[in-house]
PDB file of C-alpha atoms in Angstrom:
ATOM      1  CA  MET A  10      22.651  -9.843  10.720  1.00 66.00           C
ATOM      2  CA  THR A  11      19.618 -11.055   8.729  1.00 74.00           C
ATOM      3  CA  GLU A  12      20.478 -12.897   5.517  1.00 74.00           C
ATOM      4  CA  ILE A  13      18.446 -12.885   2.306  1.00 81.00           C
ATOM      5  CA  HIS A  14      17.856 -16.437   1.075  1.00 80.00           C
ATOM      6  CA  LYS A  15      15.740 -15.511  -1.935  1.00 90.00           C
ATOM      7  CA  TYR A  16      14.810 -12.115  -3.350  1.00 97.00           C
ATOM      8  CA  ALA A  17      11.121 -11.291  -3.698  1.00 98.00           C
ATOM      9  CA  PRO A  18       9.857 -10.196  -7.124  1.00 98.00           C
ATOM     10  CA  VAL A  19       8.613  -6.642  -7.545  1.00 98.00           C
ATOM     11  CA  LEU A  20       5.221  -6.063  -9.195  1.00 98.00           C
ATOM     12  CA  ILE A  21       4.466  -2.684 -10.829  1.00 98.00           C
ATOM     13  CA  PRO A  22       1.147  -1.995 -12.574  1.00 98.00           C
ATOM     14  CA  THR A  23       1.192   1.115 -14.774  1.00 98.00           C
ATOM     15  CA  LEU A  24      -0.746   2.828 -17.548  1.00 97.00           C
ATOM     16  CA  ASN A  25       0.184   6.330 -18.704  1.00 97.00           C
ATOM     17  CA  ARG A  26       2.142   8.242 -16.042  1.00 96.00           C
ATOM     18  CA  TYR A  27       5.430   8.173 -17.927  1.00 98.00           C
ATOM     19  CA  ASP A  28       7.473  10.511 -15.698  1.00 97.00           C
ATOM     20  CA  HIS A  29       6.308   8.785 -12.519  1.00 97.00           C
ATOM     21  CA  PHE A  30       6.934   5.307 -13.901  1.00 98.00           C
ATOM     22  CA  LYS A  31      10.392   6.130 -15.284  1.00 98.00           C
ATOM     23  CA  ARG A  32      11.461   7.576 -11.931  1.00 98.00           C
ATOM     24  CA  CYS A  33      10.046   4.562 -10.110  1.00 98.00           C
ATOM     25  CA  LEU A  34      11.730   1.908 -12.260  1.00 98.00           C
ATOM     26  CA  GLU A  35      15.114   3.630 -12.436  1.00 98.00           C
ATOM     27  CA  SER A  36      15.258   4.217  -8.674  1.00 98.00           C
ATOM     28  CA  LEU A  37      14.437   0.528  -8.170  1.00 98.00           C
ATOM     29  CA  GLU A  38      17.174  -0.367 -10.650  1.00 98.00           C
ATOM     30  CA  SER A  39      19.670   1.566  -8.488  1.00 98.00           C
ATOM     31  CA  CYS A  40      18.804  -0.397  -5.339  1.00 98.00           C
ATOM     32  CA  THR A  41      21.239  -2.773  -3.698  1.00 98.00           C
ATOM     33  CA  GLY A  42      20.055  -6.223  -4.781  1.00 98.00           C
ATOM     34  CA  ALA A  43      18.377  -5.099  -8.015  1.00 98.00           C
ATOM     35  CA  ASP A  44      20.570  -7.524  -9.995  1.00 98.00           C
ATOM     36  CA  LYS A  45      19.091 -10.399  -7.938  1.00 98.00           C
ATOM     37  CA  THR A  46      15.473  -9.241  -8.351  1.00 98.00           C
ATOM     38  CA  ASP A  47      12.807 -10.225 -10.871  1.00 98.00           C
ATOM     39  CA  VAL A  48      10.579  -7.306 -11.859  1.00 98.00           C
ATOM     40  CA  TYR A  49       7.116  -7.753 -13.369  1.00 98.00           C
ATOM     41  CA  VAL A  50       5.537  -4.723 -15.067  1.00 98.00           C
ATOM     42  CA  GLY A  51       1.883  -4.763 -16.102  1.00 98.00           C
ATOM     43  CA  LEU A  52       1.185  -2.127 -18.785  1.00 98.00           C
ATOM     44  CA  ASP A  53      -2.569  -1.680 -18.876  1.00 98.00           C
ATOM     45  CA  TYR A  54      -4.421  -0.774 -22.077  1.00 98.00           C
ATOM     46  CA  PRO A  55      -5.717   2.827 -22.218  1.00 97.00           C
ATOM     47  CA  PRO A  56      -9.451   3.134 -21.472  1.00 96.00           C
ATOM     48  CA  SER A  57      -9.774   6.351 -23.506  1.00 96.00           C
ATOM     49  CA  GLU A  58      -7.877   8.656 -25.843  1.00 97.00           C
ATOM     50  CA  LYS A  59      -6.503  10.924 -23.085  1.00 95.00           C
ATOM     51  CA  TYR A  60      -4.352   8.050 -21.778  1.00 96.00           C
ATOM     52  CA  VAL A  61      -2.832   7.059 -25.130  1.00 98.00           C
ATOM     53  CA  ASP A  62       0.103   9.487 -25.280  1.00 98.00           C
ATOM     54  CA  GLY A  63       1.555   8.510 -21.890  1.00 97.00           C
ATOM     55  CA  TRP A  64       0.846   4.840 -22.586  1.00 98.00           C
ATOM     56  CA  LYS A  65       2.833   4.991 -25.850  1.00 98.00           C
ATOM     57  CA  LYS A  66       5.777   6.649 -24.062  1.00 98.00           C
ATOM     58  CA  ILE A  67       5.868   3.928 -21.417  1.00 98.00           C
ATOM     59  CA  ASP A  68       5.551   1.198 -24.042  1.00 98.00           C
ATOM     60  CA  ALA A  69       8.496   2.580 -26.015  1.00 98.00           C
ATOM     61  CA  TYR A  70      10.557   3.097 -22.855  1.00 98.00           C
ATOM     62  CA  LEU A  71       9.928  -0.491 -21.732  1.00 98.00           C
ATOM     63  CA  ALA A  72      10.871  -1.825 -25.165  1.00 98.00           C
ATOM     64  CA  GLU A  73      14.338  -0.292 -24.675  1.00 98.00           C
ATOM     65  CA  LYS A  74      14.551  -1.425 -21.049  1.00 98.00           C
ATOM     66  CA  GLU A  75      13.795  -5.001 -22.032  1.00 98.00           C
ATOM     67  CA  LYS A  76      17.018  -4.940 -24.064  1.00 97.00           C
ATOM     68  CA  ASN A  77      19.215  -3.439 -21.336  1.00 97.00           C
ATOM     69  CA  HIS A  78      18.410  -3.260 -17.614  1.00 98.00           C
ATOM     70  CA  GLY A  79      19.983  -3.847 -14.205  1.00 98.00           C
ATOM     71  CA  PHE A  80      17.544  -6.445 -12.857  1.00 98.00           C
ATOM     72  CA  LYS A  81      17.868 -10.214 -12.754  1.00 98.00           C
ATOM     73  CA  ASN A  82      14.879 -10.370 -15.096  1.00 98.00           C
ATOM     74  CA  LEU A  83      12.411  -7.793 -16.408  1.00 98.00           C
ATOM     75  CA  PHE A  84       9.058  -9.234 -17.476  1.00 98.00           C
ATOM     76  CA  VAL A  85       6.617  -6.877 -19.227  1.00 98.00           C
ATOM     77  CA  ARG A  86       2.971  -7.847 -19.576  1.00 98.00           C
ATOM     78  CA  ARG A  87       1.180  -5.675 -22.117  1.00 98.00           C
ATOM     79  CA  ARG A  88      -2.616  -5.877 -21.726  1.00 98.00           C
ATOM     80  CA  ASP A  89      -4.780  -6.016 -24.855  1.00 97.00           C
ATOM     81  CA  HIS A  90      -7.763  -4.418 -23.074  1.00 97.00           C
ATOM     82  CA  ASN A  91      -8.203  -2.147 -20.084  1.00 97.00           C
ATOM     83  CA  CYS A  92      -8.121  -4.166 -16.866  1.00 96.00           C
ATOM     84  CA  GLY A  93      -8.445  -1.211 -14.487  1.00 92.00           C
ATOM     85  CA  VAL A  94      -7.994  -1.290 -10.708  1.00 87.00           C
ATOM     86  CA  GLY A  95      -9.962  -2.484  -7.697  1.00 76.00           C
ATOM     87  CA  ASN A  96     -11.441  -5.629  -9.254  1.00 83.00           C
ATOM     88  CA  PRO A  97     -10.456  -9.333  -9.250  1.00 84.00           C
ATOM     89  CA  ASN A  98      -9.084  -9.122 -12.812  1.00 92.00           C
ATOM     90  CA  SER A  99      -7.351  -5.763 -12.432  1.00 93.00           C
ATOM     91  CA  ASN A 100      -3.936  -5.133 -13.930  1.00 96.00           C
ATOM     92  CA  GLY A 101      -2.281  -5.469 -10.528  1.00 95.00           C
ATOM     93  CA  ASN A 102      -4.165  -8.631  -9.581  1.00 93.00           C
ATOM     94  CA  LEU A 103      -3.215 -10.262 -12.864  1.00 97.00           C
ATOM     95  CA  LEU A 104       0.447  -9.676 -12.013  1.00 97.00           C
ATOM     96  CA  LEU A 105      -0.088 -11.095  -8.538  1.00 95.00           C
ATOM     97  CA  ASN A 106      -1.889 -14.202  -9.785  1.00 94.00           C
ATOM     98  CA  GLU A 107       0.964 -14.847 -12.206  1.00 96.00           C
ATOM     99  CA  ILE A 108       3.643 -15.105  -9.513  1.00 96.00           C
ATOM    100  CA  LEU A 109       1.721 -16.812  -6.680  1.00 92.00           C
ATOM    101  CA  HIS A 110       2.816 -20.363  -7.525  1.00 88.00           C
ATOM    102  CA  GLU A 111       6.449 -19.458  -8.172  1.00 94.00           C
ATOM    103  CA  TYR A 112       7.363 -17.245  -5.202  1.00 96.00           C
ATOM    104  CA  ASP A 113       6.734 -17.291  -1.446  1.00 95.00           C
ATOM    105  CA  THR A 114       6.970 -13.504  -1.113  1.00 97.00           C
ATOM    106  CA  TYR A 115       6.508 -10.450  -3.309  1.00 98.00           C
ATOM    107  CA  ILE A 116       6.771  -6.652  -3.273  1.00 98.00           C
ATOM    108  CA  PHE A 117       3.987  -4.559  -4.739  1.00 97.00           C
ATOM    109  CA  THR A 118       4.310  -0.899  -5.664  1.00 97.00           C
ATOM    110  CA  GLU A 119       2.368   1.603  -7.696  1.00 95.00           C
ATOM    111  CA  ASP A 120       4.271   3.541 -10.337  1.00 97.00           C
ATOM    112  CA  ASP A 121       4.438   6.858  -8.457  1.00 95.00           C
ATOM    113  CA  ASN A 122       7.018   5.815  -5.834  1.00 97.00           C
ATOM    114  CA  GLU A 123      10.740   6.564  -5.718  1.00 97.00           C
ATOM    115  CA  PHE A 124      12.983   4.256  -3.685  1.00 98.00           C
ATOM    116  CA  SER A 125      16.018   4.643  -1.468  1.00 98.00           C
ATOM    117  CA  LEU A 126      19.120   2.593  -2.283  1.00 98.00           C
ATOM    118  CA  ASN A 127      18.408   0.129   0.533  1.00 98.00           C
ATOM    119  CA  PHE A 128      14.702  -0.389  -0.223  1.00 98.00           C
ATOM    120  CA  LEU A 129      15.132  -3.925  -1.592  1.00 98.00           C
ATOM    121  CA  ASP A 130      17.615  -4.843   1.139  1.00 98.00           C
ATOM    122  CA  TYR A 131      15.189  -3.679   3.842  1.00 98.00           C
ATOM    123  CA  MET A 132      12.207  -5.361   2.224  1.00 98.00           C
ATOM    124  CA  ASN A 133      13.818  -8.750   1.671  1.00 98.00           C
ATOM    125  CA  LYS A 134      15.445  -8.898   5.099  1.00 97.00           C
ATOM    126  CA  SER A 135      12.107  -7.996   6.701  1.00 96.00           C
ATOM    127  CA  LEU A 136      10.265 -10.640   4.678  1.00 97.00           C
ATOM    128  CA  TRP A 137      12.752 -13.293   5.775  1.00 95.00           C
ATOM    129  CA  ARG A 138      12.979 -12.230   9.435  1.00 93.00           C
ATOM    130  CA  PHE A 139       9.232 -12.071  10.100  1.00 94.00           C
ATOM    131  CA  LYS A 140       8.023 -14.873   7.824  1.00 94.00           C
ATOM    132  CA  ASP A 141       6.975 -17.065  10.781  1.00 94.00           C
ATOM    133  CA  ASP A 142       5.629 -14.261  12.977  1.00 93.00           C
ATOM    134  CA  ASP A 143       1.844 -14.460  12.644  1.00 92.00           C
ATOM    135  CA  ARG A 144       1.423 -11.002  14.122  1.00 91.00           C
ATOM    136  CA  ILE A 145       3.010  -9.357  11.097  1.00 94.00           C
ATOM    137  CA  ILE A 146       0.997  -9.245   7.859  1.00 94.00           C
ATOM    138  CA  LYS A 147       2.868  -6.748   5.663  1.00 95.00           C
ATOM    139  CA  VAL A 148       6.142  -4.838   5.412  1.00 97.00           C
ATOM    140  CA  CYS A 149       5.832  -1.167   4.472  1.00 97.00           C
ATOM    141  CA  GLY A 150       8.612   0.745   2.748  1.00 97.00           C
ATOM    142  CA  TYR A 151       7.131   4.173   3.405  1.00 96.00           C
ATOM    143  CA  ASN A 152       6.923   5.943   6.742  1.00 92.00           C
ATOM    144  CA  PHE A 153       5.304   9.270   7.481  1.00 85.00           C
ATOM    145  CA  VAL A 154       7.335  11.855   9.369  1.00 80.00           C
ATOM    146  CA  MET A 155       6.924  10.795  12.991  1.00 77.00           C
ATOM    147  CA  GLN A 156       7.654  11.922  16.516  1.00 75.00           C
ATOM    148  CA  PHE A 157       9.494   9.001  18.113  1.00 77.00           C
ATOM    149  CA  PRO A 158      10.060   8.772  21.867  1.00 75.00           C
ATOM    150  CA  GLU A 159      13.535  10.031  22.720  1.00 74.00           C
ATOM    151  CA  MET A 160      14.499   6.674  24.214  1.00 76.00           C
ATOM    152  CA  TYR A 161      13.474   4.701  21.108  1.00 80.00           C
ATOM    153  CA  ARG A 162      16.565   3.516  19.242  1.00 81.00           C
ATOM    154  CA  ASN A 163      15.342   1.015  16.670  1.00 88.00           C
ATOM    155  CA  ASN A 164      15.281   1.559  12.922  1.00 92.00           C
ATOM    156  CA  PHE A 165      11.873  -0.146  12.539  1.00 91.00           C
ATOM    157  CA  TYR A 166       8.640  -0.504  14.510  1.00 89.00           C
ATOM    158  CA  PHE A 167       5.294  -2.335  14.664  1.00 89.00           C
ATOM    159  CA  SER A 168       2.108  -0.461  13.844  1.00 88.00           C
ATOM    160  CA  LYS A 169      -1.581  -1.116  13.151  1.00 84.00           C
ATOM    161  CA  SER A 170      -1.481   1.634  10.533  1.00 85.00           C
ATOM    162  CA  GLU A 171       0.164   1.170   7.170  1.00 87.00           C
ATOM    163  CA  CYS A 172       0.920   2.936   3.950  1.00 89.00           C
ATOM    164  CA  ALA A 173       0.776   1.086   0.635  1.00 89.00           C
ATOM    165  CA  TRP A 174       3.526   3.145  -1.015  1.00 94.00           C
ATOM    166  CA  GLY A 175       5.763   0.101  -1.539  1.00 96.00           C
ATOM    167  CA  MET A 176       4.710  -2.989   0.411  1.00 97.00           C
ATOM    168  CA  GLY A 177       6.124  -6.499   0.925  1.00 97.00           C
ATOM    169  CA  SER A 178       3.923  -9.569   1.448  1.00 96.00           C
ATOM    170  CA  TRP A 179       4.010 -13.287   2.204  1.00 96.00           C
ATOM    171  CA  VAL A 180       1.862 -15.498  -0.013  1.00 94.00           C
ATOM    172  CA  HIS A 181       0.861 -17.823   2.840  1.00 93.00           C
ATOM    173  CA  LYS A 182      -0.313 -14.905   4.999  1.00 92.00           C
ATOM    174  CA  ASN A 183      -2.752 -13.761   2.325  1.00 86.00           C
ATOM    175  CA  GLU A 184      -5.005 -16.756   2.901  1.00 83.00           C
ATOM    176  CA  THR A 185      -6.667 -15.451   6.079  1.00 83.00           C
ATOM    177  CA  LEU A 186      -6.840 -11.978   4.566  1.00 88.00           C
ATOM    178  CA  ASN A 187      -8.699 -13.093   1.435  1.00 87.00           C
ATOM    179  CA  ARG A 188     -12.116 -13.281   3.110  1.00 91.00           C
ATOM    180  CA  TYR A 189     -11.924  -9.514   3.675  1.00 94.00           C
ATOM    181  CA  ARG A 190     -11.598  -9.027  -0.074  1.00 89.00           C
ATOM    182  CA  ASN A 191     -15.336  -9.436  -0.519  1.00 92.00           C
ATOM    183  CA  LEU A 192     -17.884  -6.607  -0.433  1.00 93.00           C
ATOM    184  CA  GLU A 193     -20.616  -8.806   1.030  1.00 95.00           C
ATOM    185  CA  TYR A 194     -18.312  -9.885   3.844  1.00 96.00           C
ATOM    186  CA  LEU A 195     -17.411  -6.257   4.549  1.00 96.00           C
ATOM    187  CA  LYS A 196     -21.091  -5.299   4.635  1.00 97.00           C
ATOM    188  CA  ASN A 197     -21.729  -7.989   7.221  1.00 96.00           C
ATOM    189  CA  LEU A 198     -18.971  -6.542   9.404  1.00 97.00           C
ATOM    190  CA  ILE A 199     -21.002  -3.328   9.652  1.00 97.00           C
ATOM    191  CA  ARG A 200     -24.270  -5.145  10.289  1.00 96.00           C
ATOM    192  CA  ASP A 201     -22.906  -7.476  12.978  1.00 97.00           C
ATOM    193  CA  ASP A 202     -23.380  -5.784  16.370  1.00 96.00           C
ATOM    194  CA  ASN A 203     -20.299  -7.209  18.077  1.00 96.00           C
ATOM    195  CA  THR A 204     -17.972  -6.462  15.168  1.00 97.00           C
ATOM    196  CA  TYR A 205     -19.395  -2.991  14.599  1.00 96.00           C
ATOM    197  CA  HIS A 206     -19.007  -1.937  18.244  1.00 96.00           C
ATOM    198  CA  ASN A 207     -15.552  -3.512  18.295  1.00 94.00           C
ATOM    199  CA  MET A 208     -14.520  -1.260  15.407  1.00 95.00           C
ATOM    200  CA  LEU A 209     -15.967   1.797  17.144  1.00 94.00           C
ATOM    201  CA  LYS A 210     -13.976   0.937  20.247  1.00 93.00           C
ATOM    202  CA  ARG A 211     -10.669   0.059  18.593  1.00 91.00           C
ATOM    203  CA  ASP A 212     -10.611   2.375  15.574  1.00 91.00           C
ATOM    204  CA  PRO A 213     -13.812   4.133  14.387  1.00 91.00           C
ATOM    205  CA  ARG A 214     -12.103   5.031  11.106  1.00 90.00           C
ATOM    206  CA  CYS A 215     -12.614   1.407   9.995  1.00 94.00           C
ATOM    207  CA  VAL A 216     -16.349   2.049   9.653  1.00 95.00           C
ATOM    208  CA  GLY A 217     -15.714   4.871   7.186  1.00 93.00           C
ATOM    209  CA  LEU A 218     -13.206   2.787   5.235  1.00 93.00           C
ATOM    210  CA  ILE A 219     -15.715  -0.032   4.795  1.00 96.00           C
ATOM    211  CA  MET A 220     -18.596   2.295   3.923  1.00 94.00           C
ATOM    212  CA  GLY A 221     -16.435   3.986   1.297  1.00 91.00           C
ATOM    213  CA  MET A 222     -15.750   0.667  -0.427  1.00 91.00           C
ATOM    214  CA  LEU A 223     -19.387  -0.418  -0.226  1.00 93.00           C
ATOM    215  CA  LYS A 224     -20.655   2.818  -1.754  1.00 90.00           C
ATOM    216  CA  ALA A 225     -17.999   2.809  -4.491  1.00 86.00           C
ATOM    217  CA  LYS A 226     -18.637  -0.921  -5.077  1.00 87.00           C
ATOM    218  CA  GLN A 227     -14.877  -1.274  -5.259  1.00 85.00           C
ATOM    219  CA  LEU A 228     -12.255  -2.877  -3.030  1.00 86.00           C
ATOM    220  CA  HIS A 229      -9.339  -0.720  -1.867  1.00 87.00           C
ATOM    221  CA  GLY A 230      -6.347  -2.780  -0.772  1.00 84.00           C
ATOM    222  CA  ASP A 231      -4.979  -0.368   1.833  1.00 86.00           C
ATOM    223  CA  ALA A 232      -8.413   0.075   3.441  1.00 91.00           C
ATOM    224  CA  ILE A 233      -8.920  -3.692   3.654  1.00 93.00           C
ATOM    225  CA  LEU A 234      -5.524  -4.099   5.320  1.00 92.00           C
ATOM    226  CA  GLU A 235      -6.268  -1.556   8.039  1.00 91.00           C
ATOM    227  CA  VAL A 236      -9.648  -3.100   8.836  1.00 95.00           C
ATOM    228  CA  TYR A 237      -8.077  -6.552   8.950  1.00 95.00           C
ATOM    229  CA  ALA A 238      -5.271  -5.399  11.252  1.00 93.00           C
ATOM    230  CA  VAL A 239      -7.713  -3.815  13.712  1.00 93.00           C
ATOM    231  CA  LEU A 240     -10.165  -6.723  13.869  1.00 94.00           C
ATOM    232  CA  GLU A 241      -7.595  -9.543  13.816  1.00 93.00           C
ATOM    233  CA  ASP A 242      -4.991  -7.802  16.029  1.00 91.00           C
ATOM    234  CA  LYS A 243      -2.267  -7.817  13.374  1.00 93.00           C
ATOM    235  CA  TYR A 244       0.638  -5.453  12.739  1.00 92.00           C
ATOM    236  CA  PHE A 245       2.710  -3.933   9.969  1.00 94.00           C
ATOM    237  CA  ILE A 246       6.474  -3.439   9.972  1.00 94.00           C
ATOM    238  CA  LEU A 247       7.543   0.104   9.119  1.00 94.00           C
ATOM    239  CA  PRO A 248      11.001   1.726   8.954  1.00 95.00           C
ATOM    240  CA  THR A 249      11.753   4.711  11.165  1.00 92.00           C
ATOM    241  CA  ILE A 250      13.333   6.379   8.123  1.00 93.00           C
ATOM    242  CA  SER A 251      11.234   6.077   4.982  1.00 96.00           C
ATOM    243  CA  LYS A 252      12.573   3.967   2.125  1.00 97.00           C
ATOM    244  CA  THR A 253      10.145   5.477  -0.392  1.00 97.00           C
ATOM    245  CA  ARG A 254       9.016   8.892  -1.549  1.00 95.00           C
ATOM    246  CA  ASN A 255       5.621   9.364  -3.188  1.00 93.00           C
ATOM    247  CA  TYR A 256       4.689  11.656  -6.090  1.00 92.00           C
ATOM    248  CA  GLY A 257       1.088  10.549  -6.568  1.00 87.00           C
ATOM    249  CA  ASN A 258      -0.595  13.342  -4.635  1.00 81.00           C
ATOM    250  CA  ASP A 259      -0.634  15.472  -7.770  1.00 77.00           C
ATOM    251  CA  GLY A 260      -4.065  14.169  -8.744  1.00 70.00           C
ATOM    252  CA  THR A 261      -2.835  11.696 -11.379  1.00 72.00           C
ATOM    253  CA  GLY A 262      -3.608   8.605  -9.271  1.00 63.00           C
ATOM    254  CA  TRP A 263      -6.834   6.609  -9.467  1.00 58.00           C
ATOM    255  CA  HIS A 264      -7.768   7.109  -5.826  1.00 54.00           C
ATOM    256  CA  SER A 265      -5.654  10.130  -4.823  1.00 56.00           C
ATOM    257  CA  PRO A 266      -7.290  13.540  -5.185  1.00 54.00           C
ATOM    258  CA  LYS A 267      -5.071  16.464  -6.080  1.00 55.00           C
ATOM    259  CA  MET A 268      -3.779  18.038  -2.885  1.00 55.00           C
ATOM    260  CA  ASN A 269      -2.823  21.646  -2.433  1.00 60.00           C
ATOM    261  CA  GLU A 270       0.700  22.571  -3.473  1.00 72.00           C
ATOM    262  CA  LYS A 271       2.035  22.581   0.094  1.00 74.00           C
ATOM    263  CA  GLN A 272       0.896  19.019   0.713  1.00 76.00           C
ATOM    264  CA  HIS A 273       2.178  17.765  -2.641  1.00 74.00           C
ATOM    265  CA  ILE A 274       5.619  19.266  -1.950  1.00 80.00           C
ATOM    266  CA  PHE A 275       5.599  17.761   1.559  1.00 82.00           C
ATOM    267  CA  TYR A 276       5.345  14.224   0.163  1.00 84.00           C
ATOM    268  CA  SER A 277       7.355  14.589  -3.048  1.00 86.00           C
ATOM    269  CA  LYS A 278      10.299  16.285  -1.270  1.00 88.00           C
ATOM    270  CA  GLN A 279      10.309  14.095   1.845  1.00 90.00           C
ATOM    271  CA  GLU A 280      13.750  12.898   2.910  1.00 91.00           C
ATOM    272  CA  ILE A 281      14.352   9.168   2.441  1.00 95.00           C
ATOM    273  CA  ASP A 282      17.100   6.850   3.647  1.00 94.00           C
ATOM    274  CA  GLN A 283      20.489   7.434   2.014  1.00 95.00           C
ATOM    275  CA  ALA A 284      22.154   4.209   3.187  1.00 97.00           C
ATOM    276  CA  LYS A 285      22.937   1.487   0.643  1.00 97.00           C
ATOM    277  CA  THR A 286      22.128  -1.428   2.959  1.00 97.00           C
ATOM    278  CA  PHE A 287      19.868  -2.158   5.930  1.00 97.00           C
ATOM    279  CA  ASP A 288      20.429  -4.189   9.094  1.00 94.00           C
ATOM    280  CA  PHE A 289      17.993  -4.538  11.986  1.00 92.00           C
ATOM    281  CA  THR A 290      18.694  -2.971  15.350  1.00 88.00           C
ATOM    282  CA  ASP A 291      17.680  -4.919  18.444  1.00 75.00           C
ATOM    283  CA  ASP A 292      16.905  -2.488  21.225  1.00 61.00           C
ATOM    284  CA  ILE A 293      14.623  -3.351  24.147  1.00 52.00           C
ATOM    285  CA  PHE A 294      11.502  -2.180  22.267  1.00 51.00           C
ATOM    286  CA  THR A 295      12.137  -4.306  19.164  1.00 48.00           C
ATOM    287  CA  TYR A 296       9.108  -6.566  19.571  1.00 47.00           C
ATOM    288  CA  GLU A 297       6.651  -4.144  21.130  1.00 52.00           C
ATOM    289  CA  PRO A 298       4.113  -2.044  19.163  1.00 49.00           C
ATOM    290  CA  VAL A 299       4.746   1.679  19.148  1.00 52.00           C
ATOM    291  CA  TYR A 300       2.023   4.308  18.983  1.00 49.00           C
ATOM    292  CA  LEU A 301       3.326   7.517  17.474  1.00 49.00           C
ATOM    293  CA  ILE A 302       2.226  11.025  16.565  1.00 43.00           C
ATOM    294  CA  ARG A 303       2.115  11.401  12.801  1.00 49.00           C
ATOM    295  CA  GLN A 304       3.293  14.745  11.457  1.00 49.00           C
ATOM    296  CA  ASN A 305       0.749  15.247   8.722  1.00 50.00           C
ATOM    297  CA  PHE A 306      -1.857  17.683   7.529  1.00 48.00           C
ATOM    298  CA  LYS A 307      -4.993  17.846   9.638  1.00 51.00           C
ATOM    299  CA  PRO A 308      -8.267  17.798   7.682  1.00 51.00           C
ATOM    300  CA  ARG A 309      -9.961  21.147   7.422  1.00 54.00           C
ATOM    301  CA  LYS A 310     -13.141  21.612   9.371  1.00 58.00           C
ATOM    302  CA  SER A 311     -15.819  22.870   7.041  1.00 68.00           C
ATOM    303  CA  ILE A 312     -19.518  22.647   6.324  1.00 76.00           C
ATOM    304  CA  LYS A 313     -18.691  20.102   3.619  1.00 74.00           C
ATOM    305  CA  SER A 314     -16.800  17.831   6.043  1.00 75.00           C
ATOM    306  CA  LEU A 315     -19.635  18.037   8.580  1.00 81.00           C
ATOM    307  CA  TYR A 316     -22.109  17.147   5.839  1.00 80.00           C
ATOM    308  CA  LYS A 317     -20.028  14.112   4.882  1.00 81.00           C
ATOM    309  CA  LYS A 318     -20.008  12.872   8.487  1.00 83.00           C
ATOM    310  CA  LEU A 319     -23.762  13.266   8.780  1.00 87.00           C
ATOM    311  CA  VAL A 320     -24.376  11.423   5.514  1.00 86.00           C
ATOM    312  CA  MET A 321     -22.078   8.600   6.607  1.00 87.00           C
ATOM    313  CA  LYS A 322     -23.907   8.253   9.937  1.00 90.00           C
ATOM    314  CA  LEU A 323     -27.210   8.076   8.067  1.00 91.00           C
ATOM    315  CA  ASP A 324     -25.781   5.482   5.679  1.00 92.00           C
ATOM    316  CA  VAL A 325     -24.533   3.332   8.557  1.00 94.00           C
ATOM    317  CA  PHE A 326     -27.905   3.571  10.335  1.00 94.00           C
ATOM    318  CA  LEU A 327     -29.863   2.530   7.217  1.00 94.00           C
ATOM    319  CA  LEU A 328     -27.474  -0.317   6.440  1.00 94.00           C
ATOM    320  CA  ARG A 329     -27.495  -1.701   9.968  1.00 94.00           C
ATOM    321  CA  ARG A 330     -31.232  -1.364  10.565  1.00 93.00           C
ATOM    322  CA  PHE A 331     -32.764  -1.965   7.153  1.00 93.00           C
ATOM    323  CA  ASP A 332     -29.957  -3.347   4.940  1.00 93.00           C
ATOM    324  CA  ILE A 333     -30.308  -0.290   2.683  1.00 91.00           C
ATOM    325  CA  LEU A 334     -27.289   1.291   1.003  1.00 90.00           C
ATOM    326  CA  LEU A 335     -28.042   4.676  -0.559  1.00 83.00           C
ATOM    327  CA  GLU A 336     -26.289   6.103  -3.611  1.00 76.00           C
ATOM    328  CA  THR A 337     -25.226   9.221  -1.729  1.00 66.00           C
ATOM    329  CA  LYS A 338     -21.600  10.303  -1.749  1.00 61.00           C
ATOM    330  CA  TYR A 339     -19.547  11.603   1.150  1.00 54.00           C
ATOM    331  CA  LEU A 340     -15.933  10.651   0.373  1.00 49.00           C
TER     332      LEU A 340
END
């Protein structure tokens, strides 16, 4: 049985999605180990009038929570200007920078996740168990519906794919990852022949992830992680039964477009673990990567999707040959 020597703090940036945030915080408060957990909430300042109503609701709700909550500590950081996302001084990064010198590990979640009762137990035991395993860079709380081999008996697995819907991290493992958090460095990955062909061989999707960040002039944490895992041969820990449920596919998120109703229901109604605690199984496959079939929605083939692929190929060609990055859009 894996013991928890110190609980990781939970970081939650938020702005105006009151219903999402309330659900997120209260489900976290119900977790086993919540009373041993420090929670840091960053309430960003509204960038325009349409965000003010939800922002005021969250502010008032947090004022009450600060008086009475089920955590070890609840720290609320109210921003006096809009910090946004995807930049070095974003709301989320400010929270992260605040805790780096005080904790060895941390858990980061957006405000549109709902957690199972054993989310914190799973996260903290994973962070302790794999702290010295250089192959593992993050612990994911969410897992897509998967087809597991019949003979597979573990309650977790290694994967090169991740999902940022509730993720645990080690501070010391961020050091090698930091160089990927630079747009110029990412551009050079595309322009370098060996690295580019390596991505095409291992996972061609990495090229699109990098091009998307370069064209948006914005870093996306989950995209950076996947590129890093492919090029550096790293893995993520995921549970076989998801510890989180996500509600952000309703179009309210910064990066998530509104999906059709069927897809939104699929994610927001997904079954999550009902157990109160988590303990690792140790079957024969425990330390081997598993490649699984993800039960998800296949992208529709259309003239628009074909156009996007053609534009991306042109963008890659111009960047690699002439160091030119057009303002075209394809994502």
